Tab-separated table of C-alpha atoms in Angstrom:
chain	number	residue	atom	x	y	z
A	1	UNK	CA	3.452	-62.229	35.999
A	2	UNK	CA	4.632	-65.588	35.527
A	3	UNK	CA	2.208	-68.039	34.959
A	4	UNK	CA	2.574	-72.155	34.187
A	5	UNK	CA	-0.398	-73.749	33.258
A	6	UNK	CA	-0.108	-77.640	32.655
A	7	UNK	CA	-0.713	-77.621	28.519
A	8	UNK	CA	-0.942	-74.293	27.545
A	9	UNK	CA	1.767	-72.171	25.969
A	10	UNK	CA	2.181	-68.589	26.658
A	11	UNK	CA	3.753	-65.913	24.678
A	12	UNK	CA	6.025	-63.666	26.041
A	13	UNK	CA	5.472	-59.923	25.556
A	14	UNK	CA	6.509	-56.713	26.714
A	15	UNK	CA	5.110	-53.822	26.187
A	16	UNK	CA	6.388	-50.131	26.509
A	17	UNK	CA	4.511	-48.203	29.523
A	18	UNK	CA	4.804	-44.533	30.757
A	19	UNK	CA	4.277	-41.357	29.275
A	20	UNK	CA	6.127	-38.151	28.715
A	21	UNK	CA	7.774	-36.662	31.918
A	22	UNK	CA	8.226	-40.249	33.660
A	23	UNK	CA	10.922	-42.603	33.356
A	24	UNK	CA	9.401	-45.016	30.260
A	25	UNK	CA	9.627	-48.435	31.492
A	26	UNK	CA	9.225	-51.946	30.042
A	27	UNK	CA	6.049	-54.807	31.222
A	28	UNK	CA	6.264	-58.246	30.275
A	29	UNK	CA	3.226	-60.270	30.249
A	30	UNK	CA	2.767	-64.008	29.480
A	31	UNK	CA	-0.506	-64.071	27.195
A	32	UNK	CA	-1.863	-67.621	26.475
A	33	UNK	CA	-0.758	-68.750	22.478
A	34	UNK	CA	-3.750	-69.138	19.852
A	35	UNK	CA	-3.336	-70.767	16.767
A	36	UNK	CA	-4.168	-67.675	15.100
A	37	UNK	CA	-4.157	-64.227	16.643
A	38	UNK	CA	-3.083	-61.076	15.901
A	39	UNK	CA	-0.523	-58.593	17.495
A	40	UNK	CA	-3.815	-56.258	18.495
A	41	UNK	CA	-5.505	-59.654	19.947
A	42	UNK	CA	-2.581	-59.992	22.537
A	43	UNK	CA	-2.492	-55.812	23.456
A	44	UNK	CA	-6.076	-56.567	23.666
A	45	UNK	CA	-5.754	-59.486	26.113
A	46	UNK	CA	-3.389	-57.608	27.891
A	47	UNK	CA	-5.318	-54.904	28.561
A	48	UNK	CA	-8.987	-56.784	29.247
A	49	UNK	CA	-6.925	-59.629	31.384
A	50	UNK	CA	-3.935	-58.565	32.969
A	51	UNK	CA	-3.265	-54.780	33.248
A	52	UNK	CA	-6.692	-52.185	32.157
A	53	UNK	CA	-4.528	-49.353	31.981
A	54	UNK	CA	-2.267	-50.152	29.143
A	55	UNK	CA	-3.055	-47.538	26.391
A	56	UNK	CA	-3.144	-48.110	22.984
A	57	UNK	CA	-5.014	-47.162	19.658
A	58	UNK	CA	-7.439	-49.214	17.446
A	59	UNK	CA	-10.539	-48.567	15.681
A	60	UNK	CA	-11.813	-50.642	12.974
A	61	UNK	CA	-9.583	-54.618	13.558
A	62	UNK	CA	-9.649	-55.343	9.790
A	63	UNK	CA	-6.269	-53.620	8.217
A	64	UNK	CA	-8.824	-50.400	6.987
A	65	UNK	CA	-8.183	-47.414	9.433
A	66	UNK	CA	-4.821	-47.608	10.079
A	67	UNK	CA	-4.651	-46.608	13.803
A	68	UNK	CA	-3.505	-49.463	15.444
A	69	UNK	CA	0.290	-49.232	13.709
A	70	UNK	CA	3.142	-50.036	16.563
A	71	UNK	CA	6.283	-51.115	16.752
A	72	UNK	CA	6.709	-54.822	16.873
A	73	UNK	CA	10.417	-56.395	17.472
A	74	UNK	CA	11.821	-53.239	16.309
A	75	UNK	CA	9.348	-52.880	13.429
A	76	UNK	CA	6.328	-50.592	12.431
A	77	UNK	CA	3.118	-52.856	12.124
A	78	UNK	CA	-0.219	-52.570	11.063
A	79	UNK	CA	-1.093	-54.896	14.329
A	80	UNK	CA	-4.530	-55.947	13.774
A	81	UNK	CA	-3.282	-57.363	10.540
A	82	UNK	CA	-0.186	-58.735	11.952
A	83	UNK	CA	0.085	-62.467	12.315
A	84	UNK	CA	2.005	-63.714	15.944
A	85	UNK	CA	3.488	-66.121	14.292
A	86	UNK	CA	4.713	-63.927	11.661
A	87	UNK	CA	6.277	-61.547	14.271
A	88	UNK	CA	7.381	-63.311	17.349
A	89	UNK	CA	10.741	-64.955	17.665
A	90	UNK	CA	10.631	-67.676	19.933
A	91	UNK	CA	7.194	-66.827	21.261
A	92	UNK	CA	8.667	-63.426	22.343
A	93	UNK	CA	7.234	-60.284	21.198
A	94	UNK	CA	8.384	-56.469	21.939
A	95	UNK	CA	5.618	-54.079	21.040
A	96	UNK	CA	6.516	-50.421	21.326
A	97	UNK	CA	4.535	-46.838	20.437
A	98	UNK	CA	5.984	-45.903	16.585
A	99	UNK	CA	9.189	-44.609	15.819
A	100	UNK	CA	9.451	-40.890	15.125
A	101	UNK	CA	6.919	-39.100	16.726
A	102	UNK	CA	6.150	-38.046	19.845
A	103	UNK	CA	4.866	-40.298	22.657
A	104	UNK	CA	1.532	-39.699	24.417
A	105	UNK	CA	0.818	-42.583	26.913
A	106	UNK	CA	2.240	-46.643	26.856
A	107	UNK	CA	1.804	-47.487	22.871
A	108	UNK	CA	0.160	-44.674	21.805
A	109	UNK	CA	2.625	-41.710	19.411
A	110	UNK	CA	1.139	-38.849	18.702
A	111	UNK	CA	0.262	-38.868	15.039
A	112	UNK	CA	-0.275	-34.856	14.335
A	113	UNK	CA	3.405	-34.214	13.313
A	114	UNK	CA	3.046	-36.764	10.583
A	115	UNK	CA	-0.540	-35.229	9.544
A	116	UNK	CA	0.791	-31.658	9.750
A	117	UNK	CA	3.277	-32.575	7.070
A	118	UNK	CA	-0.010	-33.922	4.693
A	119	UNK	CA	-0.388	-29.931	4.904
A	120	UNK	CA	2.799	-28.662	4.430
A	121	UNK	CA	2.862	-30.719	1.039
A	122	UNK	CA	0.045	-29.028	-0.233
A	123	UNK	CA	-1.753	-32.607	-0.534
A	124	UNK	CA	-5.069	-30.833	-0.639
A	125	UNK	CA	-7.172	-31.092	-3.437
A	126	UNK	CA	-7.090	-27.850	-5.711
A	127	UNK	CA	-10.693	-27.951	-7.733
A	128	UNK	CA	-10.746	-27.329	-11.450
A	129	UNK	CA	-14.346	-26.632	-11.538
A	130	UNK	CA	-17.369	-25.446	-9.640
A	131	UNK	CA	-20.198	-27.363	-8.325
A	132	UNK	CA	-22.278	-25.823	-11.205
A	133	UNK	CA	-19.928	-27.329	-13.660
A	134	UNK	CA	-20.087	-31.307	-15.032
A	135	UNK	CA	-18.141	-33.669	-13.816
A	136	UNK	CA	-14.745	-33.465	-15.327
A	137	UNK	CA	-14.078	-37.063	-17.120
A	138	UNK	CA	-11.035	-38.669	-15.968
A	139	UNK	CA	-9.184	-41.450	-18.138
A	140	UNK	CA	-9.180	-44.533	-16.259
A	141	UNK	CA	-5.744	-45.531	-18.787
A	142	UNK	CA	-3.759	-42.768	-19.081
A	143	UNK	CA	-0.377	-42.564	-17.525
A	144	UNK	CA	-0.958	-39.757	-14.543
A	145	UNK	CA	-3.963	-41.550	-13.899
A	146	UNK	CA	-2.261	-45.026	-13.521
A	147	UNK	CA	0.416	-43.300	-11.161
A	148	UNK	CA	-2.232	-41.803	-9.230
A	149	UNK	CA	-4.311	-44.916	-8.548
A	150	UNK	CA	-0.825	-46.395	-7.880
A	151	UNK	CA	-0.876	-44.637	-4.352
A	152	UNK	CA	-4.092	-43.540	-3.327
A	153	UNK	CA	-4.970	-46.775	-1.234
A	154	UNK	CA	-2.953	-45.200	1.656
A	155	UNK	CA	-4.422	-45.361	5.014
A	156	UNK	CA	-2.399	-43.105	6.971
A	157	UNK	CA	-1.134	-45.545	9.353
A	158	UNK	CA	2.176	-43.805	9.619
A	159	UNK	CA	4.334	-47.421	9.124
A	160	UNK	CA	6.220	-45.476	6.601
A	161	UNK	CA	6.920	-42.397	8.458
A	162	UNK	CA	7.919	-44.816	11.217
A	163	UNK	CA	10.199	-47.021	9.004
A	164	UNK	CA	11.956	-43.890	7.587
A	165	UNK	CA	15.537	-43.578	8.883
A	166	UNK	CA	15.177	-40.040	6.831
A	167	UNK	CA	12.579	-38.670	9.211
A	168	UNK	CA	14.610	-40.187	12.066
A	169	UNK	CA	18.014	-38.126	10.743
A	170	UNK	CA	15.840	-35.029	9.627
A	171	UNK	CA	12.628	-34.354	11.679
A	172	UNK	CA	12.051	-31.518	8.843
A	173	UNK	CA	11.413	-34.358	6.098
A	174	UNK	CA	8.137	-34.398	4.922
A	175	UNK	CA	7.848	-38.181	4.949
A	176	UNK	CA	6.541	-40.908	2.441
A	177	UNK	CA	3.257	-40.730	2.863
A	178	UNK	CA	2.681	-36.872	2.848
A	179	UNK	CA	4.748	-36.957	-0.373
A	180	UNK	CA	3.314	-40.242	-2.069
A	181	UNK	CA	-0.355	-38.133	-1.409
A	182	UNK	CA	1.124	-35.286	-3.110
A	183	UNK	CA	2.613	-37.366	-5.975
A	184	UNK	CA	-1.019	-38.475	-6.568
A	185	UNK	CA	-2.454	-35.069	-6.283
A	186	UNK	CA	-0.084	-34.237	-8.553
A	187	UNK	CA	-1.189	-37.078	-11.263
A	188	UNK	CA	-4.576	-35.762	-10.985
A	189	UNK	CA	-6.278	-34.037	-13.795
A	190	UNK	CA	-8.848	-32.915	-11.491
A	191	UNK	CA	-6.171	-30.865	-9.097
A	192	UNK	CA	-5.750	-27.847	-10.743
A	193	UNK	CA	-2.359	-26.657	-9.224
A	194	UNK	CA	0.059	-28.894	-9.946
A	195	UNK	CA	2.870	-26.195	-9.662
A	196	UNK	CA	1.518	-25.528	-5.811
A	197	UNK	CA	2.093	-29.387	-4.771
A	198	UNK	CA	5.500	-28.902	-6.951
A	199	UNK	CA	6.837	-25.870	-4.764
A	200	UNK	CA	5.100	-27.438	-1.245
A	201	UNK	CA	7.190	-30.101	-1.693
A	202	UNK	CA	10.799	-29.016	-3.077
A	203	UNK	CA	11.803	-26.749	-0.465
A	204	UNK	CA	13.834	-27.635	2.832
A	205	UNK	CA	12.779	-31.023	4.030
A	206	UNK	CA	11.147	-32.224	0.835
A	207	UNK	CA	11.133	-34.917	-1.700
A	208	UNK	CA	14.692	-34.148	-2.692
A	209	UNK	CA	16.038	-35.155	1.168
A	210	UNK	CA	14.815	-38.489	0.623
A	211	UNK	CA	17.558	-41.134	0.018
A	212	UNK	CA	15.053	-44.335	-1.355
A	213	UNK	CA	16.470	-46.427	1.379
A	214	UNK	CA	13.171	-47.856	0.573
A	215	UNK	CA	11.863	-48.749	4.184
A	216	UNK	CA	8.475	-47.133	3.493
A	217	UNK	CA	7.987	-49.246	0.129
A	218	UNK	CA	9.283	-52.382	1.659
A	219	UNK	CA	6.886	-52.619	4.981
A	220	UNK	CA	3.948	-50.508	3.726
A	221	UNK	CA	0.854	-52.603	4.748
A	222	UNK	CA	-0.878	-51.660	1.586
A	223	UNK	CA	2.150	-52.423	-0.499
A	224	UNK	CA	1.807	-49.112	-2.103
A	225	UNK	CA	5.367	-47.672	-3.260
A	226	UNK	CA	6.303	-44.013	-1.706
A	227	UNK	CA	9.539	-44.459	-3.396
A	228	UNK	CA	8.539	-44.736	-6.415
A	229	UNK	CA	6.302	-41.615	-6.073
A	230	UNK	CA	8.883	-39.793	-4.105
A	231	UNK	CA	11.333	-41.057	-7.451
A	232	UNK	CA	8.355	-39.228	-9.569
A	233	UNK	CA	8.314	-35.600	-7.289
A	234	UNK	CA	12.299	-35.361	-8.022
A	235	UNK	CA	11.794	-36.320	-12.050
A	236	UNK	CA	8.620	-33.923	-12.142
A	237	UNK	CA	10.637	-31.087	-10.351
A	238	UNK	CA	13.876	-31.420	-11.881
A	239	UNK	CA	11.650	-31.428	-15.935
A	240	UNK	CA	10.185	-28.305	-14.378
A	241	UNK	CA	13.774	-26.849	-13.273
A	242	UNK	CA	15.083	-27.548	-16.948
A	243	UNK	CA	11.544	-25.813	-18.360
A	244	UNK	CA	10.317	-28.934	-19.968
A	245	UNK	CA	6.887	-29.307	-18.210
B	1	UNK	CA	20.837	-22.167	-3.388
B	2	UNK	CA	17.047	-23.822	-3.144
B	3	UNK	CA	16.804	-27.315	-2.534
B	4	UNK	CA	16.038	-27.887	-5.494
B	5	UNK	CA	19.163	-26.340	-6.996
B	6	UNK	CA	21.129	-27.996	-4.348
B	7	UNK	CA	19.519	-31.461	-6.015
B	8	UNK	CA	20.106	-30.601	-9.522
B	9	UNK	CA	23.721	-29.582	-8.807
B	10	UNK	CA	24.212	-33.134	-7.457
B	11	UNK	CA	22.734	-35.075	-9.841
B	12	UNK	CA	24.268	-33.466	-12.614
B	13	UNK	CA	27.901	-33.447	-10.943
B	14	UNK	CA	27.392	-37.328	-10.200
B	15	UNK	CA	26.182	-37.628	-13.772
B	16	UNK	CA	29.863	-35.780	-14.928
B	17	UNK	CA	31.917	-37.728	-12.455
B	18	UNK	CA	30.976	-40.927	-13.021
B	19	UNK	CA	32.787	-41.165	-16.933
B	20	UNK	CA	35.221	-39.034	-15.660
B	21	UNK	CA	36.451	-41.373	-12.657
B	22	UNK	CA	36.430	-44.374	-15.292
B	23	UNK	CA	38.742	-42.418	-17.376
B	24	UNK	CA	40.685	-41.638	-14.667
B	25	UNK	CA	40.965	-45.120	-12.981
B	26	UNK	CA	42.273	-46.240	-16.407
B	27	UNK	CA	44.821	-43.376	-16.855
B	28	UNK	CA	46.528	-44.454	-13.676
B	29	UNK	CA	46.411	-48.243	-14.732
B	30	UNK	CA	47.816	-47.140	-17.758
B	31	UNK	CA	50.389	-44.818	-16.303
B	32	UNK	CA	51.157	-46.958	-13.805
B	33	UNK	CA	51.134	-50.546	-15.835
B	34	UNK	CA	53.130	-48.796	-19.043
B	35	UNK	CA	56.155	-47.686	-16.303
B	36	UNK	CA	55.673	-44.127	-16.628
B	37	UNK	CA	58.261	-42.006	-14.889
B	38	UNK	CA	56.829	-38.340	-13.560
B	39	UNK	CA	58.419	-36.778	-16.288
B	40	UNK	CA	57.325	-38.609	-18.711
B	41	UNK	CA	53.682	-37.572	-17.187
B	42	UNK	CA	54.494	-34.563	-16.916
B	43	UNK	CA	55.358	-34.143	-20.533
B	44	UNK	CA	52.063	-35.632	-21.574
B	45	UNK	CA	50.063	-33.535	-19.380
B	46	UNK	CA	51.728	-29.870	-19.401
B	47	UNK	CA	50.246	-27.633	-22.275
B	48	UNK	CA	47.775	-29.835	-22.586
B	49	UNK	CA	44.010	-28.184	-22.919
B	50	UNK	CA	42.457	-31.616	-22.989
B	51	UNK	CA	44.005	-32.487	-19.432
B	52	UNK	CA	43.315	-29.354	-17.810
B	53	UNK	CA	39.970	-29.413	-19.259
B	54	UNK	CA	39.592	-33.058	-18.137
B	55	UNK	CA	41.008	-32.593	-14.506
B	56	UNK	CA	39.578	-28.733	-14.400
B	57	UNK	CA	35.990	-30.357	-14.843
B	58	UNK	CA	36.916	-33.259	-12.737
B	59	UNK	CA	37.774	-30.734	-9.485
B	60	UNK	CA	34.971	-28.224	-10.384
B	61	UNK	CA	32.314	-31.732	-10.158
B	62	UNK	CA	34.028	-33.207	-7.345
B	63	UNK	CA	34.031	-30.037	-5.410
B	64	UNK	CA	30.403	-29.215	-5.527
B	65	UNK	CA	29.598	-32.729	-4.993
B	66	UNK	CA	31.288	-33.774	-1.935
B	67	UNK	CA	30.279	-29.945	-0.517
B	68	UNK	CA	26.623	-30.711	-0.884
B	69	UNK	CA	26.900	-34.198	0.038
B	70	UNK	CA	28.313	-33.345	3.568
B	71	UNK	CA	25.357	-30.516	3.948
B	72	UNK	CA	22.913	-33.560	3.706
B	73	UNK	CA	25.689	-35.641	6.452
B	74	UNK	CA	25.712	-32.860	8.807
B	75	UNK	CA	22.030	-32.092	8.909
B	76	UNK	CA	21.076	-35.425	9.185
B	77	UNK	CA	24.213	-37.177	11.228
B	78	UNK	CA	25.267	-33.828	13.265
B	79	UNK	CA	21.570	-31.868	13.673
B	80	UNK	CA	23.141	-28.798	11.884
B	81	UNK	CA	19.242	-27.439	11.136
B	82	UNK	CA	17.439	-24.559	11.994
B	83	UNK	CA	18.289	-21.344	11.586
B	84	UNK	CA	21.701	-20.777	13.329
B	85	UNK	CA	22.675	-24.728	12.611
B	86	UNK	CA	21.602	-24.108	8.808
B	87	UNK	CA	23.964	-21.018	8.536
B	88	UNK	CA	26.732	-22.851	10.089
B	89	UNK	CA	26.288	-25.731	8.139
B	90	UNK	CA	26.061	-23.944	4.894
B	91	UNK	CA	29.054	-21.746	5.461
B	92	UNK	CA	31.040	-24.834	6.704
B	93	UNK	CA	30.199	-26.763	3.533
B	94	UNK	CA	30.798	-23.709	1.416
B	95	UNK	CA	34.506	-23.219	3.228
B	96	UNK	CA	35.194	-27.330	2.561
B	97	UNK	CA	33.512	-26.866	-1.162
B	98	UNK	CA	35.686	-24.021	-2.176
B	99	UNK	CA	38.680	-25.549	-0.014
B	100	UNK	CA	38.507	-28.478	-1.791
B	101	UNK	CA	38.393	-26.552	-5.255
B	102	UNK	CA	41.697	-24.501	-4.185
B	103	UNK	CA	43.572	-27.367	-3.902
B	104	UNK	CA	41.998	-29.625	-6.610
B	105	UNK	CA	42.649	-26.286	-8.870
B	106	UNK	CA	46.065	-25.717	-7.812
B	107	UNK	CA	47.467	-29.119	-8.338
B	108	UNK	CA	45.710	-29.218	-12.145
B	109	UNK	CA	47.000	-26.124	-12.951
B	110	UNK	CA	50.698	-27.319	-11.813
B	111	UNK	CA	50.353	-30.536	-13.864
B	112	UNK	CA	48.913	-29.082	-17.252
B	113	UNK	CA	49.413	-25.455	-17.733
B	114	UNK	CA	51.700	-23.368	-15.446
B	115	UNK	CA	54.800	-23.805	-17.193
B	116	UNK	CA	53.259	-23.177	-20.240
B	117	UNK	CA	51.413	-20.125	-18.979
B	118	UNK	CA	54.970	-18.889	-17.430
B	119	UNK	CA	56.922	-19.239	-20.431
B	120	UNK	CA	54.542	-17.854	-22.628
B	121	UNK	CA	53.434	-20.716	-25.355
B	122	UNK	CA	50.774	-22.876	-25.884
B	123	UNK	CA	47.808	-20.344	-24.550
């Protein structure tokens, strides 16, 4: 795969391959340097240039879908939004499937463990009216609605659930993101069952495993802050323990 | 216990500990600083309600705390989950909790009240 070309730099970058039930392996690649590209732009090259049956995910390029997260050096990254030069250490880049979850094929994890867990904490909306009814009004300024704007730019790219050495110690734990959704759910004075996202999300595996090692806050794409909402579930469920909510 | 009560317990032991180890890092400077000899501890602390209180709460916190926290250790470190590695676990952590308590208990109860209690005063 080596390649010298008079002039042009390369990057070097290898790139997890196989799939469950083979040995995984690693493929380095030397993709030529831009000034500016993006960790997707070099999987991309890879795959139209050098090798067409390198798997990986993408949809929309522009940091809105969130389905092109991967590892990169050792760290979840939303790629398309990913600068090379912010990433590779002496043009040499390691781009793996994400952390904690299962692996389907070369860079692609299989994503419905951490969706399943959106479910198991309840982060479903719970309707306090009909479609008969008005339109309940919602205070843009009050406090629950601040914390609940506070989170709801998430775009389930799993970075978090990657980052979190939690999930990686307890497979059970419900994650940031699945909790940070139910933190806003449970902000919202148009869910009507606060008490149901309260009990999803206090049992084995729930907000109260979390340890704020603060990986999920500190490399969320969005800069969001699951912490702080995970922070909010344990204050919320301990004022309900001590019958002051 | 829930989770939940397993949280609470925590928090609120932490929240009793942490005066309580302050105090008690400053009794030993003290003790140790002023050139007290074990009798003269000993005379300070036996009969006294306020020690055994201090201590008894001190072991009772402790206890509970460092129980729980190595439930959380050996779930996440060891992979004690599930259903059999849950039991396990909890029983384990139960057996070091109350362990811990027997022998935190025992040595309070030597250093405040069980000559008192034996000969009869001070109760």
């Amino acid at each position: 795969m080596e390649r010298q070309v008079p002039g042009k730099e390369f990057l070097s970058v290898t790139v997890q391959r196989g799939q469950p039930g083979e040995a995984v392996r690693m493929q380095t690649f030397q993709v030529p340097a831009q000034d500016n590209q993006s960790v997707l732009d070099v999987v991309s090259w890879i795959q139209q240039n050098a090798n067409p049956s390198l798997t990986y995910r993408f949809a929309c390029r522009v940091g809105m879908c969130g389905s092109c997260a991967m590892m990169v050096n050792d760290v979840p990254r939303w790629t398309c939004r990913t600068h090379v030069s912010k990433v590779a250490k002496a043009g040499v880049i390691a781009i793996a499937p994400l952390r904690n979850l299962p692996l389907i094929k070369d860079l692609v994890a299989d994503l419905d463990p951490f969706f399943d867990k959106w479910t198991d904490a309840e982060a479903h909306h719970h309707p306090t009216r009909d479609r008969d009814q008005p339109i309940a009004a919602v205070d843009p300024d009050s406090r629950e609605r601040r914390q609940a704007n506070a989170g709801i730019e998430c775009i389930n790219c799993a970075v978090c659930y990657a980052a979190c050495d939690t999930v990686a110690g307890n497979p059970d734990f419900l994650g940031p993101a699945a909790l940070q959704r139910a933190w806003t759910l449970y902000n919202d004075t148009k869910n009507a069952d606060k008490n149901a996202v309260l009990d999803a999300v206090t049992g084995q595996g729930g907000c109260h495993t979390c340890h704020s090692l603060g990986s999920c806050t500190n490399l969320c794409p969005n800069e969001l802050d699951p912490t702080a909402a995970i922070a909010g579930l344990k204050r919320a469920s301990a004022r309900r323990f001590f019958g002051r909510d | 216990m829930s989770a939940l009560q397993l949280f609470i317990v925590q928090r609120l032991t932490a929240l009793i500990m942490a005066p309580l180890v302050l105090a008690h890092l400053a009794v030993m400077a003290y003790a140790i600083h002023g050139g007290l000899s074990v009798a003269e501890i000993l005379g300070r602390t036996q009969g006294s309600w306020l020690w055994f209180g201090f201590y008894g709460l001190f072991v009772v916190a402790a206890s509970s705390h460092a129980a729980i926290g190595l439930r959380a250790v050996l779930t996440e470190w060891v992979g004690f989950r599930g259903r059999l590695g849950g039991r396990l676990r909890d029983l384990g952590c139960a057996v070091f909790g109350l362990a811990l308590f027997g022998l935190g208990a025992r040595a309070v109860w030597a250093v405040t009240l069980a000559n008192t209690a034996t000969a009869g005063v001070g109760l």
